Every structure is written in C-alpha cells, then in structure tokens.
Short mmCIF file of C-alpha atoms and ligand atoms in Angstrom, two decimals:
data_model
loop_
_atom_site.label_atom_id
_atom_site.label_comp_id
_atom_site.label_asym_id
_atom_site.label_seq_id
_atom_site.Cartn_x
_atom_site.Cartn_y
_atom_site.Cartn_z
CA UNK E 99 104.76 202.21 194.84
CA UNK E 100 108.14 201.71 193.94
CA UNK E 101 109.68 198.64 192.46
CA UNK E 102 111.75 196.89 194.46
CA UNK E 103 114.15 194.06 194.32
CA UNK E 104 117.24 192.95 196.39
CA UNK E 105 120.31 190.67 195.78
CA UNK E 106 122.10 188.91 198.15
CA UNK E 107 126.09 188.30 197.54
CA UNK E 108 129.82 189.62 198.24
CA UNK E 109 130.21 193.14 197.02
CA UNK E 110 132.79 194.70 195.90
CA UNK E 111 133.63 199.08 194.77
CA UNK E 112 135.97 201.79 195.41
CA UNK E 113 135.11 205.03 196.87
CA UNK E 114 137.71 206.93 195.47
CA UNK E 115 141.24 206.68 193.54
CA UNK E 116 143.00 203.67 195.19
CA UNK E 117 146.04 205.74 193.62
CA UNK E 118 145.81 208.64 196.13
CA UNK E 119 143.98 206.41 198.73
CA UNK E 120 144.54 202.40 198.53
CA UNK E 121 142.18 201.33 201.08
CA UNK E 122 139.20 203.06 199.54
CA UNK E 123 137.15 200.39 198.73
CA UNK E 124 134.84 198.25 200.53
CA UNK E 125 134.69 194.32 200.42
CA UNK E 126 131.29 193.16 202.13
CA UNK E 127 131.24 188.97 201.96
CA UNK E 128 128.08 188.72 202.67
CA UNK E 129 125.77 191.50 201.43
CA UNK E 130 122.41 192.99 200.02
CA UNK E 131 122.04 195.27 197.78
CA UNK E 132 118.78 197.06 197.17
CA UNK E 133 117.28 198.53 194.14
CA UNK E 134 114.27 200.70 193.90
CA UNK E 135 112.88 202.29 190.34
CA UNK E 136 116.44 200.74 188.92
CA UNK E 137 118.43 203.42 191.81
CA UNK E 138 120.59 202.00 194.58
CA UNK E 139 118.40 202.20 197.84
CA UNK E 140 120.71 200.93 200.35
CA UNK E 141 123.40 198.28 200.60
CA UNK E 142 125.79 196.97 203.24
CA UNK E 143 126.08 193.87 205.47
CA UNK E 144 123.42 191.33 204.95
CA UNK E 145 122.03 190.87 208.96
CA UNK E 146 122.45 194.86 208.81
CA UNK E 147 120.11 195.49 205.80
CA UNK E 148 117.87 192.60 205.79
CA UNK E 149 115.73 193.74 208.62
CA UNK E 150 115.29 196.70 206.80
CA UNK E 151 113.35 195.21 204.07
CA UNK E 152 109.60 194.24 204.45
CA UNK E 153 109.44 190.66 204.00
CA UNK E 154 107.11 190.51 200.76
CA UNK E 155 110.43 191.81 199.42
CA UNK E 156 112.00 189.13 196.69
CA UNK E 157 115.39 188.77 197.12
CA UNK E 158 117.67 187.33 194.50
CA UNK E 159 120.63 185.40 196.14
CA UNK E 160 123.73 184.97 194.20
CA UNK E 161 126.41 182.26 195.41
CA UNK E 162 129.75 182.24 194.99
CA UNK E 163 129.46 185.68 193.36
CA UNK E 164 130.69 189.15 193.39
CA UNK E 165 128.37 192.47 193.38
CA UNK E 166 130.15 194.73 191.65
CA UNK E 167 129.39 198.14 189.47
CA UNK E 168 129.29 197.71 185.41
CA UNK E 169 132.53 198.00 183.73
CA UNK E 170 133.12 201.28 181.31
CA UNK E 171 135.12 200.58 178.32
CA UNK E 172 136.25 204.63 177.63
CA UNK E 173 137.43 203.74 173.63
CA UNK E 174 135.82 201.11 171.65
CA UNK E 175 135.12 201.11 167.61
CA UNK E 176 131.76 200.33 166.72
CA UNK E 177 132.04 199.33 162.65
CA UNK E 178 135.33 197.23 163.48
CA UNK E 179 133.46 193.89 164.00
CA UNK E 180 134.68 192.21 160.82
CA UNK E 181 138.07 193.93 161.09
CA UNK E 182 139.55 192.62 164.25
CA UNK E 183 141.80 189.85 164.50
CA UNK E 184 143.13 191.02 161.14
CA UNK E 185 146.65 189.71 160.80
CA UNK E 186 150.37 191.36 160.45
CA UNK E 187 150.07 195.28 160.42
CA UNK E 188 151.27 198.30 162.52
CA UNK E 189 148.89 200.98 163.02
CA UNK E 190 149.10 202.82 159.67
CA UNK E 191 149.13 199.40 157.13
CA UNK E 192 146.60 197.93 159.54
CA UNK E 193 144.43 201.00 158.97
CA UNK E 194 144.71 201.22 155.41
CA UNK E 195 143.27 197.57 155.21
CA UNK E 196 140.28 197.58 158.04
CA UNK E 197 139.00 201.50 157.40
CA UNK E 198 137.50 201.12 154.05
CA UNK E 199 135.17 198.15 155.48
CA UNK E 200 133.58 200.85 157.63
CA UNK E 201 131.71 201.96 154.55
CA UNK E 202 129.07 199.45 154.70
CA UNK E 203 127.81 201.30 157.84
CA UNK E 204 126.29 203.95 155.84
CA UNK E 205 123.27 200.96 155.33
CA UNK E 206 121.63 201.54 158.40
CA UNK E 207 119.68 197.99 158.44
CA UNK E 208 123.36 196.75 157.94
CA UNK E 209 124.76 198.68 161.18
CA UNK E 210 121.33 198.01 163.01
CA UNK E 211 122.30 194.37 162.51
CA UNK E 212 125.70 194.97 163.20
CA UNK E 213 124.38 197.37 166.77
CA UNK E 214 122.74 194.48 167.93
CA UNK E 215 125.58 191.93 167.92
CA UNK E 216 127.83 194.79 169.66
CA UNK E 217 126.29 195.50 172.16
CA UNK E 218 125.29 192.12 173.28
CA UNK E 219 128.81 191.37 173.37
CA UNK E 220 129.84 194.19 175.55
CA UNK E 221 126.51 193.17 177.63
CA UNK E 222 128.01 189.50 178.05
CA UNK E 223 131.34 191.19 178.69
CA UNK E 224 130.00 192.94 181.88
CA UNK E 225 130.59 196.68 180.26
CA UNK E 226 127.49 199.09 181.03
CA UNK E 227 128.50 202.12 179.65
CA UNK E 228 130.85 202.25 176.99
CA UNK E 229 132.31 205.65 174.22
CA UNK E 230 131.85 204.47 171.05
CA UNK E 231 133.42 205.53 167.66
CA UNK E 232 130.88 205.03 164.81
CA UNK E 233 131.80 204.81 161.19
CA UNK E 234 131.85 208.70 159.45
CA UNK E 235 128.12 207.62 158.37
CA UNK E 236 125.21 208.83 160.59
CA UNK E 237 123.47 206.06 160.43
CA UNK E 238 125.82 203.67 161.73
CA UNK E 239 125.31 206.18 164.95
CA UNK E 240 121.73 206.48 164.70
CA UNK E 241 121.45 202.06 164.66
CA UNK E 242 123.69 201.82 168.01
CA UNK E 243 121.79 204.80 169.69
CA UNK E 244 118.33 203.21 168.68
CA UNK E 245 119.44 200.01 170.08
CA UNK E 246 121.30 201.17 173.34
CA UNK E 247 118.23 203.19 173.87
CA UNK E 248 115.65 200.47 173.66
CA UNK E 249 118.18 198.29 176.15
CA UNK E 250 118.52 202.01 178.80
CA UNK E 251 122.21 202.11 178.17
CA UNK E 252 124.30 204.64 179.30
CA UNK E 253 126.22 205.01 176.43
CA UNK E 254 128.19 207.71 174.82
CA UNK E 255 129.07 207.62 170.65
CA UNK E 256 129.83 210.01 167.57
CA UNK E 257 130.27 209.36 164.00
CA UNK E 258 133.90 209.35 163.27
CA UNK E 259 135.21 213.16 161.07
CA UNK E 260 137.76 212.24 158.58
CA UNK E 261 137.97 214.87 155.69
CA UNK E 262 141.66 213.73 154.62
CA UNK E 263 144.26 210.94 154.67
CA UNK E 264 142.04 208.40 154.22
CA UNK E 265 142.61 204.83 152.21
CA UNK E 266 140.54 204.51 149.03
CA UNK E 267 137.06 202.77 149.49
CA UNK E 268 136.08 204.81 152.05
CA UNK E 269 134.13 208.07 151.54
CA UNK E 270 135.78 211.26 152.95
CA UNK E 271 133.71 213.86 154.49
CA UNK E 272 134.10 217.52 154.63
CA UNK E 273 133.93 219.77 157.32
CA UNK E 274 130.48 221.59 156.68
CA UNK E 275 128.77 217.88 156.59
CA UNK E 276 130.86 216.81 159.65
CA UNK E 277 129.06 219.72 161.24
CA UNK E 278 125.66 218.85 159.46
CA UNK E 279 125.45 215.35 160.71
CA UNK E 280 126.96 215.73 163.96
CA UNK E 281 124.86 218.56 164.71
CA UNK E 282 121.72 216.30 163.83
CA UNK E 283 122.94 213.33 165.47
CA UNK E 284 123.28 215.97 168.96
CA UNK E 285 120.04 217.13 168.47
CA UNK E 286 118.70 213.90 168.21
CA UNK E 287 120.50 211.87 171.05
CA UNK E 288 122.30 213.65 173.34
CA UNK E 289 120.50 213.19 176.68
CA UNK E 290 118.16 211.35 175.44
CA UNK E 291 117.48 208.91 178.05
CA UNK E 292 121.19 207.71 179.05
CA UNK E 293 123.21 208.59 175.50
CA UNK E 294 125.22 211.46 175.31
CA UNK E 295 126.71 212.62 172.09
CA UNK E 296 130.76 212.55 170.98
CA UNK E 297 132.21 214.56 168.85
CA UNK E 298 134.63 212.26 167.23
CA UNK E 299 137.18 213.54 164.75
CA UNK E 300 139.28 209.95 164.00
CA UNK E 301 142.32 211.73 164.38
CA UNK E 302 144.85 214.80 163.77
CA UNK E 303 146.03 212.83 160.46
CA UNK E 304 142.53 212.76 158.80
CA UNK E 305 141.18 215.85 159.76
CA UNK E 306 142.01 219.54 158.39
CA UNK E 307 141.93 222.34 160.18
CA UNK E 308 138.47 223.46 159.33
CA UNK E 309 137.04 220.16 160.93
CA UNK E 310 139.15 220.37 164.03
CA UNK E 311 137.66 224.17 163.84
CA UNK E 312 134.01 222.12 163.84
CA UNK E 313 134.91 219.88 166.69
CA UNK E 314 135.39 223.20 168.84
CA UNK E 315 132.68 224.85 167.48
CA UNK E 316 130.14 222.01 167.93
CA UNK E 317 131.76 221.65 171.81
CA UNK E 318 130.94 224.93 172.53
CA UNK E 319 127.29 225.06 171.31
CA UNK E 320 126.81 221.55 173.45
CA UNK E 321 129.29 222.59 176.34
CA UNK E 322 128.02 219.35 177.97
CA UNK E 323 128.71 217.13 174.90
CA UNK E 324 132.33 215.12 174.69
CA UNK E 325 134.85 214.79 172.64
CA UNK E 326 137.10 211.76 171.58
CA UNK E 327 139.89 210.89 169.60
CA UNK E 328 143.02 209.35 169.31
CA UNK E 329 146.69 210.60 170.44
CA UNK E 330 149.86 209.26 170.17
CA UNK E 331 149.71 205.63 169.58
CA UNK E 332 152.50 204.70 167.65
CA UNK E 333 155.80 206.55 166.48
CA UNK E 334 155.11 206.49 162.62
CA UNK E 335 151.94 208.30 163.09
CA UNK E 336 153.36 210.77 165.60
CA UNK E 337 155.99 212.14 162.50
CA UNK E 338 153.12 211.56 159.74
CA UNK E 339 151.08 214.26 162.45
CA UNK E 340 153.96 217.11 162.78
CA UNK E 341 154.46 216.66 159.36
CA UNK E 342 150.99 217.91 158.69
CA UNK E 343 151.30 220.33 161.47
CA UNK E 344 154.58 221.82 161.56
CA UNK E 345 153.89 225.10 163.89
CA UNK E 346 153.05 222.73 166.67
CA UNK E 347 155.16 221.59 169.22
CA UNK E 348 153.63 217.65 169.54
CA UNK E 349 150.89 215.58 169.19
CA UNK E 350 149.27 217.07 171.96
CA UNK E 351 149.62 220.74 171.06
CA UNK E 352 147.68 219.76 167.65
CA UNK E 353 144.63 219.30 169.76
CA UNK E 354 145.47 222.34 171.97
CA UNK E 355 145.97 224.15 169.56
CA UNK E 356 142.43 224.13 167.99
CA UNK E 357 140.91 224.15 172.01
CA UNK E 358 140.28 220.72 172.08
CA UNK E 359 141.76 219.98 175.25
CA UNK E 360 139.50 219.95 178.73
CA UNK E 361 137.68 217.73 181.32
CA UNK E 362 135.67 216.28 178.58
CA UNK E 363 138.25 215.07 176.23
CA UNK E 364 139.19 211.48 175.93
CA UNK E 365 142.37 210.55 174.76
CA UNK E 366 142.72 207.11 173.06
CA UNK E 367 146.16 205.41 173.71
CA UNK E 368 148.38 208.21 174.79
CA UNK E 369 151.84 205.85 174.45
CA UNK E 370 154.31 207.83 173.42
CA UNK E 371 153.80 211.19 176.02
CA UNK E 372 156.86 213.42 177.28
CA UNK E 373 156.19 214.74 180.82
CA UNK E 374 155.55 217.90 179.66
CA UNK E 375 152.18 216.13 177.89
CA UNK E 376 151.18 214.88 180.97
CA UNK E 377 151.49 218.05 182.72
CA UNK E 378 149.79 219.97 180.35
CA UNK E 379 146.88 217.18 180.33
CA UNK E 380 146.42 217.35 183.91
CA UNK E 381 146.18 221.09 183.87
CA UNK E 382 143.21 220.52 181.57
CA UNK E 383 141.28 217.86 183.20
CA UNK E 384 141.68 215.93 179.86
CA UNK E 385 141.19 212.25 180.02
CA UNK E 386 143.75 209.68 179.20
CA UNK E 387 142.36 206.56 177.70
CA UNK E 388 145.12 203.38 177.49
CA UNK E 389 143.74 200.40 175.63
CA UNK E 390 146.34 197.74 176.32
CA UNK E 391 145.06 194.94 174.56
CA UNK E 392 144.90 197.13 170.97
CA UNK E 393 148.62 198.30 172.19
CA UNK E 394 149.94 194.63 172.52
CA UNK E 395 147.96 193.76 169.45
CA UNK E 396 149.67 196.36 166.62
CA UNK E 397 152.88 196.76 168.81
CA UNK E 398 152.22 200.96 169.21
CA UNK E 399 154.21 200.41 173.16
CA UNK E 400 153.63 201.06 176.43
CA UNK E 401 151.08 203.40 178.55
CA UNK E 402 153.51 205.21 181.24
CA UNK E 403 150.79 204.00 184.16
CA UNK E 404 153.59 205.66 186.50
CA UNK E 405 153.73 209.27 184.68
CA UNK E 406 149.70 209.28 184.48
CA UNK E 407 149.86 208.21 188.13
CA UNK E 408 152.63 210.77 189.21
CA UNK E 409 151.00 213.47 187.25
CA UNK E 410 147.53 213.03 188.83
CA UNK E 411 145.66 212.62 185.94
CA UNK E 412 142.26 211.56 184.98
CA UNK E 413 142.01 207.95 183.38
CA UNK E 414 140.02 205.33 182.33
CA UNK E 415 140.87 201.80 180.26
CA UNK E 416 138.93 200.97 177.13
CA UNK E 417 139.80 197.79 174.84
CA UNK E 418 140.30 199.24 171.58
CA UNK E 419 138.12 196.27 169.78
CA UNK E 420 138.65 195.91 166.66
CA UNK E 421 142.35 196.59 167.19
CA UNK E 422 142.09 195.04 170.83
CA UNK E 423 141.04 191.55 169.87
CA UNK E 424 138.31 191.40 173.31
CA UNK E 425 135.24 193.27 174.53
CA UNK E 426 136.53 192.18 178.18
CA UNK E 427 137.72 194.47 180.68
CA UNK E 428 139.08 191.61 182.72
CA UNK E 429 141.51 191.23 179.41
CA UNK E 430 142.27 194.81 179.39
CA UNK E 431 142.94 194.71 183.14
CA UNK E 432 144.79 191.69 182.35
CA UNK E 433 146.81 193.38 179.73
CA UNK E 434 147.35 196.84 181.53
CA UNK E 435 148.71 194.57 184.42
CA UNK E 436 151.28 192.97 181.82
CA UNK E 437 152.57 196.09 179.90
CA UNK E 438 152.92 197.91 183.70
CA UNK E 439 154.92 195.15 184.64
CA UNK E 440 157.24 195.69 181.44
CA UNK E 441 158.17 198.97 183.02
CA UNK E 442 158.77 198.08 186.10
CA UNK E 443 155.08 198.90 187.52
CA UNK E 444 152.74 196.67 189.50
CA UNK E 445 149.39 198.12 188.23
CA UNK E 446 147.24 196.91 191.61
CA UNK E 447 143.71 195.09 191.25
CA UNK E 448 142.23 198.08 192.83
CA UNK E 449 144.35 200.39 190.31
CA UNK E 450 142.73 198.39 187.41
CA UNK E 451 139.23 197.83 188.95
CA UNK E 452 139.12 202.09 189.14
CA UNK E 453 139.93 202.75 185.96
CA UNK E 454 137.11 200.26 184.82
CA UNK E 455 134.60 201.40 187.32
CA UNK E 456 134.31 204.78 189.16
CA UNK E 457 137.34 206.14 187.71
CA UNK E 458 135.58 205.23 184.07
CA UNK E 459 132.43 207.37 185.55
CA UNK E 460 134.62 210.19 186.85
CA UNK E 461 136.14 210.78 183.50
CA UNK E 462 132.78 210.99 182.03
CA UNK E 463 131.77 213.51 184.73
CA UNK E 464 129.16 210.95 185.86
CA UNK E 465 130.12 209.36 189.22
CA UNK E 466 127.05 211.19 190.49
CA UNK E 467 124.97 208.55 188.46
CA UNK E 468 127.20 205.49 188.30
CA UNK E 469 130.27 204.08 188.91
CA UNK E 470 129.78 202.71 192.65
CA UNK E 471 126.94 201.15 194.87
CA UNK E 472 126.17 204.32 196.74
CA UNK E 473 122.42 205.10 197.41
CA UNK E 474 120.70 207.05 194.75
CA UNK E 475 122.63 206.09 191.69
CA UNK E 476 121.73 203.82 188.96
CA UNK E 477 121.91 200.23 189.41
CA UNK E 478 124.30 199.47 186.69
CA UNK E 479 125.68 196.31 187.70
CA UNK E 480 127.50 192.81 187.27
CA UNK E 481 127.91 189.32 188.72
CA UNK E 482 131.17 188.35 188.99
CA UNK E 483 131.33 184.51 189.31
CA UNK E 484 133.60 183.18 191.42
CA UNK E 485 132.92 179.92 189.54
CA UNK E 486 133.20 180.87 185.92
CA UNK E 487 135.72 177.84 185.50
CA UNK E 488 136.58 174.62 187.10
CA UNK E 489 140.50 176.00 188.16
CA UNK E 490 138.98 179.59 188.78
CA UNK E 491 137.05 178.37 191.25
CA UNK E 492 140.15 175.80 192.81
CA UNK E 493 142.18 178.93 192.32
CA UNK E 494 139.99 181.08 194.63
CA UNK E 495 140.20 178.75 197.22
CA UNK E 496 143.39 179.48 197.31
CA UNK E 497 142.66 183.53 197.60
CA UNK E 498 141.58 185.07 200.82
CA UNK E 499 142.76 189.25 200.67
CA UNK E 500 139.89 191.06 198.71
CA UNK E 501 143.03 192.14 196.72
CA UNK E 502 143.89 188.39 196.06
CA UNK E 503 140.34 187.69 194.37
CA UNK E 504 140.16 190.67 192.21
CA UNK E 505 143.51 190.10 191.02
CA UNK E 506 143.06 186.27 190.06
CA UNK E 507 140.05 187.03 187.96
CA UNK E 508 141.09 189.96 186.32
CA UNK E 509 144.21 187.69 185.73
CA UNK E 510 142.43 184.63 184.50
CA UNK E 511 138.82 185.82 184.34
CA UNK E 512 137.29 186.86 180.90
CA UNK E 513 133.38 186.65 179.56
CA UNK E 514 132.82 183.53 181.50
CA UNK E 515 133.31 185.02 184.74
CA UNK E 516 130.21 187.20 183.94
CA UNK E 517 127.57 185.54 185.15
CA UNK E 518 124.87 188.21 184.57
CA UNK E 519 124.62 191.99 183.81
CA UNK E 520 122.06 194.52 185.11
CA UNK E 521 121.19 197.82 183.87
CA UNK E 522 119.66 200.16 186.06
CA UNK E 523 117.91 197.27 188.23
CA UNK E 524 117.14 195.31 184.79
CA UNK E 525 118.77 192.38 184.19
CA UNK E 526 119.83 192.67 179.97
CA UNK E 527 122.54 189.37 180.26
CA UNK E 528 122.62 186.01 182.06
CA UNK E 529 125.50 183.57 180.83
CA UNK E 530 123.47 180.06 180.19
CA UNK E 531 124.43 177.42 182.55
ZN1 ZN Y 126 140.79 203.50 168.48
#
C-alpha cells in the first residue's frame, strides 16, 4: 500500500521558461496536492481532486499559504560559514583573508558539525536541492554528503581543486590527488540516493593545466557527473586569469580550452561576459549561474539578465553564501530584481521564480524529477506563508495578480516567509510559531 498524504492550499509553478512563454505557470487558490511514496500523484483544483481521494485519506490544510516546488540554490560554499559577513574586501583581498579558514574542514567531526548547521539553514531557507563547493579536503565532502543523505536531499557537491595561487594557511593540492580524492568521493556518492558528484576546480587562477586536464578527464569517465566553477566575477581577476593564460582569447576560452564547457557546466557569476561569451555558452548548453547577493556584497557588477535572456541560455540563481551574506532565495530574487533594474531590466516574479525552481532543475538536467508539481516527480516542496509578518500579510491584501504576490514576497519575503519545507513527501523544516 502506498503512503499517502495530501495538502490543501494555493499553489503556485511554471511549466516552462516564462522568458520564451510568460503565461506558463499555473496559480490554483484553492488546491490539493497529493503525495504518494514521497512522488506527486495528482494535484489541481481542490472540489476537482478531493473526490478523488478515499476519505481515510489525511489531509494537511495550509491557510494563508502558498504550494510551491523547493528552491535550488545552483552556487553555494559549504566551509564559508565563519567567513561571511567579513568586512571591506573585493574579490581577490576578500579571498586571501576567508580561504585559509577552509582548512579546518579537513577534521571531518569539525565539517560534520559544520554540515549539520548548513544544511538546516538552507532547509529553513526553503532550498531543496542545492551545488555545493566543499573545502579542497574530502572530508569536508564526505560530512555534507553523509548528512544530506540521512535527510534524502537532492544535493549536488565536490571538493574544491586548487593546486596554485592560493593564500598561505591553506594546503594546496596537486593534480594526481585532485584526481585521487575526487575519484573516491564519485565512487562513493554519486547517485547514491539523491547526491550527485561535482567536479569542482575553484577556479582558472588556482588551478594548472594538469588539474583542469583532471577535471576533463574525471568528466569523461562519469559523463553524467557535473562540473562547477567560477567565471568572470570581477575585473581584477579577469587580467590576473589571461595573465596566466595568455594563448586564450578570455575567461571563457580558458575553460574551453581544456573541454570544460557543456550542458553540465555551471558557471558561477558570469558578470563581466562579451556577447560573443554568451553565444559561445549557449552553443554549449553551459549553465550560467548569477549570485546577486555575493555580487552586491564584494562589488564584482552586474549579471547582463538581458544578454542571457536574448541569447537563450540556460540559467539558474544561487546566493553565493559566504560571499552572499543569505541562504534565501527570496534575497537573491530580491537582489537579481535590484541589479536588473540598474540596467534598465525588470527581472519579472515569474523570471526569478524559474530560475529558482524548474529552471534550477533544468540546468541540472533534472526537471524529470523535480522542479514543478507534475505527477510522478518528487515531492520536493515549500510553504510559502502569506503571513510570515504582520505588514506582509497587510501588504498582500493589497495584492490580487498571481504576479503581484510572488513579487511582494520575493521583494520583502526572506526565511520567515517559510513556513515549512518538505522533501520528497517528508516534512525536514517547520518555522516555530
Ligand atoms: Zn563562489
């Protein structure tokens, strides 16, 4: 017999890229949504779906709430926890000072510790499936995947690869032992249960080009592994990169270069791209990752949300913690909505919800197991509460357009407008009341 369980409130997920098709999305005030074995069963209309239940059939109601699938946050740093919030650097100072605390992640009852405060916050933060950047220790990777396994996470990680360039107090690696341990960690965790592996060299500054040789090796004997890393975030380290690479063109063609490009690469930050980057990006399914909040935070400048629109290509928005000072994707949304505006751009709610949501899923090649409500996938799913503060919920009043609500809490929503978190059918947060 399977398990079953229902919940009653409004609804709310896209079908497809609101960029290419704004009205695909559905809106359902009053609706159930059914979960069998911790899969979608069915969902729609309350009076249509209700009959369809037998009547044993518990069914959870949620006022003044919003149904809607589990945020993704596509970059996020794992060992930063004691580094964010670190005052007055740009990206190069501010790495100097917050790398070499990564090193205490090679203790892996420290980074156990450390996996268990993380991931409750991104739990209480509404984000179900995150791609995480460990330290360059193996254990810091093997704590988060023990603990996102016991929770049934859907998570994706990889120990950083740094064998140059980096500040002292941190040990560098070399490109046979990036290979050792991230070969180990693959065989270990990548699809077991809902973790998938990601091969994660920190970036073009810190690796030589025997590891960037290891990242392409190790993709091609796991073609269904990922890899992530960061591009183009901030002008200083764009020259610091063609200084180490001279025979390439850009930032980009480093990573093309050495075959890293393809639909499962994700980009962190991507500010600084010429059209010809985006062009070449799309061509290669790669995945652009903008982390506003991190961007706003050490001043690296503005995601082109037009270009990446224009040029078609796959995205998804991540916070950057430590160097984004929030686990929330309502912040990020927040954020992206702010630095689009800077440029002229009105990022829409359903622009922002995508790129947390299905298009999050897409650009992990998942959407046939998340990302929406549609029967058969997992129930990966939060509780948006319309009530999460005394003027949020005046505000709403004041909000009728299923574009209107979205937008005022992404706007003025954060943690507090979580009110619980489900992971496929299990419910692994509930804010207190
Ligand atoms: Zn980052």
């Amino acid at each position: 017999m399977a398990s079953i369980t229902a919940h009653r409130g409004s609804l709310f997920h896209l079908l497809d890229d609101p960029r290419k098709d704004s009205e695909a999305y559905e809106f359902i005030d009053d609706a159930l949504l059914v979960i069998a074995d911790g899969r979608i069963q069915s969902m729609g209309p309350y009076s249509q779906i209700k009959p369809t239940l037998a009547a044993d059939i518990n069914i959870e109601e949620h006022p003044d709430a919003i149904l809607c699938p589990g945020f993704f946050d596509l970059h996020i740093h794992f060992p930063q926890l004691t580094t964010t919030a670190v005052y007055g650097e740009q990206l190069l100072g501010w790495l100097n000072t917050i790398i070499p605390q990564e090193e205490v992640y090679k203790d892996q009852s420290h980074a156990s510790q450390c996996a268990e405060l993380f991931l409750g916050e991104l739990l209480r933060n509404g984000t179900t499936t995150a791609a995480v950047y460990g330290s360059w220790a193996k254990e810091s990777v093997n704590a988060l995947f023990e603990k996102a396994a016991d929770l049934n996470l859907r998570l994706g990680a990889g120990k950083v690869m740094a064998d140059r360039n980096m500040p002292e107090g941190i040990s560098l690696t070399s490109p046979e032992q990036d290979y050792d341990d991230s070969k180990e960690l693959i065989e270990r965790w990548h699809g077991h249960k809902r973790l998938s592996y990601i091969t994660t060299p920190r970036f073009a500054i810190s690796c030589t080009p025997d590891d960037l040789r290891v990242c392409r090796r190790l993709l091609d004997e796991h073609p269904d592994s990922y890899l992530q890393t960061h591009l183009s975030e901030n002008p200083r380290e764009i020259e610091f990169t063609l200084e180490l690479f001279p025979e390439c063109k850009s930032y980009l063609d480093v990573y093309d270069s050495y075959g890293l490009l393809g639909p499962r690469t994700l980009f962190g930050h991507c500010i600084h791209l010429e059209d010809s980057d985006f062009q070449r990006v799309s061509e290669t399914g790669s995945v652009l990752c903008p982390n506003p909040p991190s961007n706003f935070f050490l001043g690296s400048g503005l995601f082109k949300f037009q270009a990446a629109k224009e040029h078609g290509v796959r995205m998804a928005l991540g916070t950057d913690f430590g160097a984004g000072n929030t686990f929330s994707m309502l912040n990020s949304m927040e954020n992206g909505y702010k630095m689009a505006q800077l440029q002229g751009y009105s990022l829409s709610p359903f622009e922002a919800f995508y790129h947390s949501t299905l298009g999050g899923a897409r650009a992990l090649s998942m959407d046939q197991q998340v990302g929406n409500f549609l029967p058969g996938k997992e129930a990966d799913f939060i509780v948006l509460d319309k009530t999460a503060t005394p003027f949020i919920e005046w505000r709403l009043q004041h909000a009728s357009t299923p574009s209107e609500i979205l937008f005022v809490l992404m706007m003025l929503g954060d943690d507090r407008a979580i009110r619980a978190t489900y992971v496929a059918g299990q419910q692994v947060h509930c804010k207190a009341a």
